[in-house]
PDB file of C-alpha atoms in Angstrom:
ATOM      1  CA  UNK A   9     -11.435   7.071  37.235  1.00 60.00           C
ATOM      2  CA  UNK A  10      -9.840  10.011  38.363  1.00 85.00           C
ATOM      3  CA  UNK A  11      -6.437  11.111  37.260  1.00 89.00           C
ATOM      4  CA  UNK A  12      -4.937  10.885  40.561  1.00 90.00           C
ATOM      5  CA  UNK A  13      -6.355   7.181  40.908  1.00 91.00           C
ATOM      6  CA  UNK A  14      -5.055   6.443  37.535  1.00 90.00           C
ATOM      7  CA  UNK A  15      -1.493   8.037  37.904  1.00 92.00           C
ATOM      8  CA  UNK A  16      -1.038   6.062  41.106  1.00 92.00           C
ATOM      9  CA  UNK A  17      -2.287   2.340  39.130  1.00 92.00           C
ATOM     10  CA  UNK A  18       0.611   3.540  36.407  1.00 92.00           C
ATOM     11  CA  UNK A  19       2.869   4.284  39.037  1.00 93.00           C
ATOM     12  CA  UNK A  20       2.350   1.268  40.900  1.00 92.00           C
ATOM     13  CA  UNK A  21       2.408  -1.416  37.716  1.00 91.00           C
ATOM     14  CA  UNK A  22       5.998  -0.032  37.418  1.00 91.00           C
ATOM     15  CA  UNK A  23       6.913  -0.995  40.992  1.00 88.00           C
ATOM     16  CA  UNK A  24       7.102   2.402  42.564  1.00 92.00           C
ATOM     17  CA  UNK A  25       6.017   1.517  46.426  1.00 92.00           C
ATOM     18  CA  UNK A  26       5.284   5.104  47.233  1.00 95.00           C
ATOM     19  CA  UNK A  27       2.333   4.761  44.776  1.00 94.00           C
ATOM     20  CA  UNK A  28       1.676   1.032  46.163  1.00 93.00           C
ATOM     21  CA  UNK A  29       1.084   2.563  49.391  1.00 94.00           C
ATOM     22  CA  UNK A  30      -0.530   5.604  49.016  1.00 95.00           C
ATOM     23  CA  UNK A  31      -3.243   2.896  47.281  1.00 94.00           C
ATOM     24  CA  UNK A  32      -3.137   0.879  49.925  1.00 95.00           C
ATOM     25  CA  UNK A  33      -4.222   3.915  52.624  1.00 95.00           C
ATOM     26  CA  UNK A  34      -6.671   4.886  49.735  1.00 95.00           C
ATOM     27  CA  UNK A  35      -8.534   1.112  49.700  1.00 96.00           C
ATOM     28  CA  UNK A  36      -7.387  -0.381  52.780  1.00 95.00           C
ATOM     29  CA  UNK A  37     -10.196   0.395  54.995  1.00 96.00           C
ATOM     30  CA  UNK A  38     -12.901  -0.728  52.691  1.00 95.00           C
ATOM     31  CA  UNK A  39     -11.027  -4.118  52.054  1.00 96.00           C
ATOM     32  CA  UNK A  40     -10.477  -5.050  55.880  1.00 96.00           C
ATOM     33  CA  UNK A  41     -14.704  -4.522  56.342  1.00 95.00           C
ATOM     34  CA  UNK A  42     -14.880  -7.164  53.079  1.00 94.00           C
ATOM     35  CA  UNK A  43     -12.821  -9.353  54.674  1.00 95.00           C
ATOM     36  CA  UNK A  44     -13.670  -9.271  58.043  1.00 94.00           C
ATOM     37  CA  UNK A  45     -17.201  -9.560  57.019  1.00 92.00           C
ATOM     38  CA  UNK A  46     -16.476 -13.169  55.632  1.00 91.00           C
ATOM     39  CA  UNK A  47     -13.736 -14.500  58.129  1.00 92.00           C
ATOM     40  CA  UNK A  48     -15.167 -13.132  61.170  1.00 89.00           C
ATOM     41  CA  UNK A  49     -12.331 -12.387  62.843  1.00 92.00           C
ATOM     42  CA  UNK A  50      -9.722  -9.694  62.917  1.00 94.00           C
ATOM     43  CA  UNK A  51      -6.643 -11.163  62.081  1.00 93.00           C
ATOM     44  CA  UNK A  52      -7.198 -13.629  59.628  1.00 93.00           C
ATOM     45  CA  UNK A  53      -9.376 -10.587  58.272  1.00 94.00           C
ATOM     46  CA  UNK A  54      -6.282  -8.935  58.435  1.00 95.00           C
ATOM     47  CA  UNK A  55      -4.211 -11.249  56.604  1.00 94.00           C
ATOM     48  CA  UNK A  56      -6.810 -11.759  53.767  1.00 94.00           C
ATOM     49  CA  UNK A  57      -6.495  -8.303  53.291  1.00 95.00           C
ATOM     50  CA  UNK A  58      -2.867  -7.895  52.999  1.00 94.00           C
ATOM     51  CA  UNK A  59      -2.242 -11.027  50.850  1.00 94.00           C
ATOM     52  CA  UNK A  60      -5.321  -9.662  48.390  1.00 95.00           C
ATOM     53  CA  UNK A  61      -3.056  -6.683  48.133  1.00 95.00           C
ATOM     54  CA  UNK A  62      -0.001  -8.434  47.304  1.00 93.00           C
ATOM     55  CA  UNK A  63      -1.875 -10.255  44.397  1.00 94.00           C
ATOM     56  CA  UNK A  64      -3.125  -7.470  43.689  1.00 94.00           C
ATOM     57  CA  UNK A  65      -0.176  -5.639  43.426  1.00 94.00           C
ATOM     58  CA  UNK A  66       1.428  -9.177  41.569  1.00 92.00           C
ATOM     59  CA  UNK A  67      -1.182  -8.827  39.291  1.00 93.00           C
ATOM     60  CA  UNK A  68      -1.936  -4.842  38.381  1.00 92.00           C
ATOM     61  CA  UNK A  69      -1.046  -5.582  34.433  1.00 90.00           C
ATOM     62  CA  UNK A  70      -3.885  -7.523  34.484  1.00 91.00           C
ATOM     63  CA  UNK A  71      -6.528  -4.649  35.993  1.00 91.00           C
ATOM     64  CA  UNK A  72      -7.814  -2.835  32.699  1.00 87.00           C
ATOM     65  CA  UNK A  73      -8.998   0.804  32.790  1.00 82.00           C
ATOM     66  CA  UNK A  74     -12.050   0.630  31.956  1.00 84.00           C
ATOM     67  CA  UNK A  75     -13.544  -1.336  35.147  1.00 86.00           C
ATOM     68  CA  UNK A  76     -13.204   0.553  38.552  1.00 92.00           C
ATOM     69  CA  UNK A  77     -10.480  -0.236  40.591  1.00 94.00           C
ATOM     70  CA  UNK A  78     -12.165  -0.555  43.622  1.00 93.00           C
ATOM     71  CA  UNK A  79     -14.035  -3.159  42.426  1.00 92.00           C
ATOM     72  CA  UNK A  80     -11.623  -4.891  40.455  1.00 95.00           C
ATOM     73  CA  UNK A  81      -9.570  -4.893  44.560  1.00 95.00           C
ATOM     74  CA  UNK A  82     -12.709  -5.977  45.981  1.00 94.00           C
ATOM     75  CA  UNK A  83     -12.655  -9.173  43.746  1.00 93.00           C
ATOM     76  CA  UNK A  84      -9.894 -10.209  44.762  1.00 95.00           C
ATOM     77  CA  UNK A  85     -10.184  -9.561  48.281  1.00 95.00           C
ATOM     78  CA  UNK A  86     -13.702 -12.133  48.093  1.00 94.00           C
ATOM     79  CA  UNK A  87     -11.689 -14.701  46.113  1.00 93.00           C
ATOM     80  CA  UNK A  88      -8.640 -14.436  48.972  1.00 94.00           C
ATOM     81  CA  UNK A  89     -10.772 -14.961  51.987  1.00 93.00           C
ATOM     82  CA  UNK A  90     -13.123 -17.748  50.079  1.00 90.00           C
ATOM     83  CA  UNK A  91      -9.931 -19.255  49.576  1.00 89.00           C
ATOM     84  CA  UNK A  92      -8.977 -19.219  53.444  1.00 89.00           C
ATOM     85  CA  UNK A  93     -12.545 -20.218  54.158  1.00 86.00           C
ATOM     86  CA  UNK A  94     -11.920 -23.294  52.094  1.00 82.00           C
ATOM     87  CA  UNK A  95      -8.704 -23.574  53.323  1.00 81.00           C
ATOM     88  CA  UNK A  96     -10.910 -24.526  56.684  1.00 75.00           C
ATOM     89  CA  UNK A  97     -12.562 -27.118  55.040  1.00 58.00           C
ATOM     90  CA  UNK A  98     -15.674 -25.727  54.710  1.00 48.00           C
ATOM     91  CA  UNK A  99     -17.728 -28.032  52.696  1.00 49.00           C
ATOM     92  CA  UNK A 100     -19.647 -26.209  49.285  1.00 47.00           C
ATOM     93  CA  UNK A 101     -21.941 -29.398  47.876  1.00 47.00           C
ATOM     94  CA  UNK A 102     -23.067 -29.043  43.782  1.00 47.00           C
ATOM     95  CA  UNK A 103     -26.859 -29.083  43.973  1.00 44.00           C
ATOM     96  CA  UNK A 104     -26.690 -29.903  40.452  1.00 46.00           C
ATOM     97  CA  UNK A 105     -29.119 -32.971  40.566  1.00 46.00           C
ATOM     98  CA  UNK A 106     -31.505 -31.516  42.818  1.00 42.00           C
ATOM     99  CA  UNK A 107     -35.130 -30.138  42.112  1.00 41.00           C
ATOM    100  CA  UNK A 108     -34.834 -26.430  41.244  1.00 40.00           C
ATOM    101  CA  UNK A 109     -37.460 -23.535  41.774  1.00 42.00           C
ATOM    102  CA  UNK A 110     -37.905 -20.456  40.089  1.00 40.00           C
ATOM    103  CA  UNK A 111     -36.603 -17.765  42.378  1.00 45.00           C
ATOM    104  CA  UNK A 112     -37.491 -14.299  42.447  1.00 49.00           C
ATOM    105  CA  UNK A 113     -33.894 -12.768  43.287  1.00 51.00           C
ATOM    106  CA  UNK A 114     -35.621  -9.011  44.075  1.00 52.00           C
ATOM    107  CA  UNK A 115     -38.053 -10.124  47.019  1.00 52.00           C
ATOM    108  CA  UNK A 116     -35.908  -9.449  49.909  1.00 53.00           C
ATOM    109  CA  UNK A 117     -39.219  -7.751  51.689  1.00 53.00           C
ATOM    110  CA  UNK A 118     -38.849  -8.523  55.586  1.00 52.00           C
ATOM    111  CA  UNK A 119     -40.514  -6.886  58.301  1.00 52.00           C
ATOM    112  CA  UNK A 120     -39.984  -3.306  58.601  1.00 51.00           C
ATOM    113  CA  UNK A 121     -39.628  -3.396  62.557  1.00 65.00           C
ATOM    114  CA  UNK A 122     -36.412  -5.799  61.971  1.00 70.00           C
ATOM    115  CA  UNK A 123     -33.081  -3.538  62.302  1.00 72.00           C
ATOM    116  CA  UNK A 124     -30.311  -3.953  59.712  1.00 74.00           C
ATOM    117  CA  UNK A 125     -28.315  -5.429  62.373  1.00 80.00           C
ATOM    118  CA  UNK A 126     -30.594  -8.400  63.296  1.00 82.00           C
ATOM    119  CA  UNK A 127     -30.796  -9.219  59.553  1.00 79.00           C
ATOM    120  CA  UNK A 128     -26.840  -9.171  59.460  1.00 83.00           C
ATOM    121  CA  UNK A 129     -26.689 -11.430  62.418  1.00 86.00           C
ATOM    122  CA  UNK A 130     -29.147 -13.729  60.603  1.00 86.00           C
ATOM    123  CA  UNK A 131     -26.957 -14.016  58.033  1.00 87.00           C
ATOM    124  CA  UNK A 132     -24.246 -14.931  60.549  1.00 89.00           C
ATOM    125  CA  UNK A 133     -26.131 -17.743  61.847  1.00 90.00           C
ATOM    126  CA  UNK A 134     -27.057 -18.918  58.107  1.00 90.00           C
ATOM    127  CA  UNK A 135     -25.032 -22.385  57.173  1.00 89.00           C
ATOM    128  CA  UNK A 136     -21.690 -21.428  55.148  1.00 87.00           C
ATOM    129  CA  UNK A 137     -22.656 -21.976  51.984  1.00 87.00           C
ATOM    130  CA  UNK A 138     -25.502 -20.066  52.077  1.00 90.00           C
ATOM    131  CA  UNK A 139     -24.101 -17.057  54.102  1.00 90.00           C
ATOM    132  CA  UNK A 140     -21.484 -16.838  51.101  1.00 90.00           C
ATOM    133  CA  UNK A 141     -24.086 -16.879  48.208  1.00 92.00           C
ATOM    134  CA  UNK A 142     -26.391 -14.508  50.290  1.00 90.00           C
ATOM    135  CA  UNK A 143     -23.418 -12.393  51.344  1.00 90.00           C
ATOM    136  CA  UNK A 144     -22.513 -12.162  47.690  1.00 91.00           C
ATOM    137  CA  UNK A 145     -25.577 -11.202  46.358  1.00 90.00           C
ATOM    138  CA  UNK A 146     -27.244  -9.157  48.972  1.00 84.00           C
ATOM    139  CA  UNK A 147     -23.800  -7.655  50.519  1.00 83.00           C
ATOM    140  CA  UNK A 148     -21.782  -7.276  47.805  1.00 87.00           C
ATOM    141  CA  UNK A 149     -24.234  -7.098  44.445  1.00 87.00           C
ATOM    142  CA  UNK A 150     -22.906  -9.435  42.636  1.00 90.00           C
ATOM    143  CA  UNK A 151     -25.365 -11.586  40.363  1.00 91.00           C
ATOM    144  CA  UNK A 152     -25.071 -15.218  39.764  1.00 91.00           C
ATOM    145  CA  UNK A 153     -22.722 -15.735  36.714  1.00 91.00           C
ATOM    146  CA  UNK A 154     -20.580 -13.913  39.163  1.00 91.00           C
ATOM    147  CA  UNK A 155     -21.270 -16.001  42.090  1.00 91.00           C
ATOM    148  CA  UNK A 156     -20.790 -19.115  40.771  1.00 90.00           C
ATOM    149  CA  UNK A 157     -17.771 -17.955  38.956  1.00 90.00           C
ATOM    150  CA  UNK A 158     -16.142 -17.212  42.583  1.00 89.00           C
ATOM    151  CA  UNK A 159     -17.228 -19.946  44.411  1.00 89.00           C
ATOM    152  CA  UNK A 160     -16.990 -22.346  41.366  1.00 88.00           C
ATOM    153  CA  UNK A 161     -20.274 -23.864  41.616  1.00 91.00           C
ATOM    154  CA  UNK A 162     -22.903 -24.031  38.831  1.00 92.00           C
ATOM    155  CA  UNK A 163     -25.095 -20.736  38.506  1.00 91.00           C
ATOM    156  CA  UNK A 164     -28.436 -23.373  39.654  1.00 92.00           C
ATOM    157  CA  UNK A 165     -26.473 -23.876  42.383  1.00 91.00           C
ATOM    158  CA  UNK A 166     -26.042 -20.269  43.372  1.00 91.00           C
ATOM    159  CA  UNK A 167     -29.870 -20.071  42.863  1.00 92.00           C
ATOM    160  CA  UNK A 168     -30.584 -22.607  44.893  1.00 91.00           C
ATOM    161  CA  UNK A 169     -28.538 -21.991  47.914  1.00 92.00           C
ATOM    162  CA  UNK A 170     -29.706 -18.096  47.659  1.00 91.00           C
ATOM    163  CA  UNK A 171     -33.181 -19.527  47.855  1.00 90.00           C
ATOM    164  CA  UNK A 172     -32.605 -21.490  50.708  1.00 91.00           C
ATOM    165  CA  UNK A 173     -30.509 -18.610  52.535  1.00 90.00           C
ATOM    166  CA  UNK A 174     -33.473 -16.624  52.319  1.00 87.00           C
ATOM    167  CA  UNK A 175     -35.686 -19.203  53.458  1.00 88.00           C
ATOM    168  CA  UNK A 176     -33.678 -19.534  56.330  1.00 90.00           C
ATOM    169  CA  UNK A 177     -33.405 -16.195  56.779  1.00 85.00           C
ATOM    170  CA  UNK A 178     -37.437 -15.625  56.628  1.00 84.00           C
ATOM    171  CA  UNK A 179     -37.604 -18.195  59.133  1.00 85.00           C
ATOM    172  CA  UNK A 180     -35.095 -16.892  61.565  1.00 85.00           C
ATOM    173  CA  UNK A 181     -36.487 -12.713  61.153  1.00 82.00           C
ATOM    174  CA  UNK A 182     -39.790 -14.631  61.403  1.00 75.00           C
ATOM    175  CA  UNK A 183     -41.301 -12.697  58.503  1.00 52.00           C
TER     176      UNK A 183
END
């Protein structure tokens, strides 16, 4: 972390908004594209974002060091606009009980004619709880323990549903 970064986190844990906002030019950006990419729309992406900052800011004693801030932001800013997206009653069912299948999370091979876009509008079009997992994974890197850990479902469950976003997906890009 550079010093800069980390003189501005110090700053800011004592409450000195000059340094809260010269992190909020430095990160804002990044987190509106985050959120917007899960609530779809501008203004509740907009809100997210702000209230992630405010716990974030609520909650900077917690960030340690030795993880990068951005990311440690960027969690938060998933777990606010999951929250809002749950908020809107979307429905997340445990496949706990259900048969499983061995996935193999690194085969993400589609056709190479297909654009990024049309694979990010296939996502769109994916049911909820699959666009999450998939958007978590794929999107954002995150790897199962982490997945279920935001969305609170098993890790098989986060398996599964991956599996069966990318089914969907295959099936929509027609590879």
């Amino acid at each position: 972390m550079s010093k800069e970064l980390n003189l501005l986190i110090k700053n800011s844990k004592r409450g000195n908004q000059k340094a809260q906002i010269k992190l909020y030019d430095l990160f804002s950006e990044a987190m509106f594209f985050i959120s917007y990419r899960y609530l779809k729309n501008e203004e509740e992406a907009k809100d997210a974002m702000q209230d992630a900052f405010l716990k974030a800011f609520l909650s900077l004693d917690t960030f340690k060091e030795d993880t990068s801030f951005g990311s440690w932001l960027k969690r938060i800013v998933i777990n606010t606009c999951i929250d809002k997206l749950k908020k809107k009653s979307i429905e997340t069912v445990s496949l706990e009980n259900y048969p499983l299948e061995v996935l193999d999370d690194n085969d993400w091979n589609f056709n190479v004619k297909i654009d990024r876009i049309e694979i990010i509008d296939a996502i769109e079009s994916l049911k909820t709880k699959y666009q999450l997992v998939v958007k978590l994974y794929l999107l954002e890197g995150y790897d199962h323990s982490e997945i279920s850990e935001i969305l609170k479902i098993p890790i098989k469950t986060s398996r599964t549903q991956l599996r069966r976003g990318k089914l969907e997906l295959r099936n929509l890009l027609k590879t």
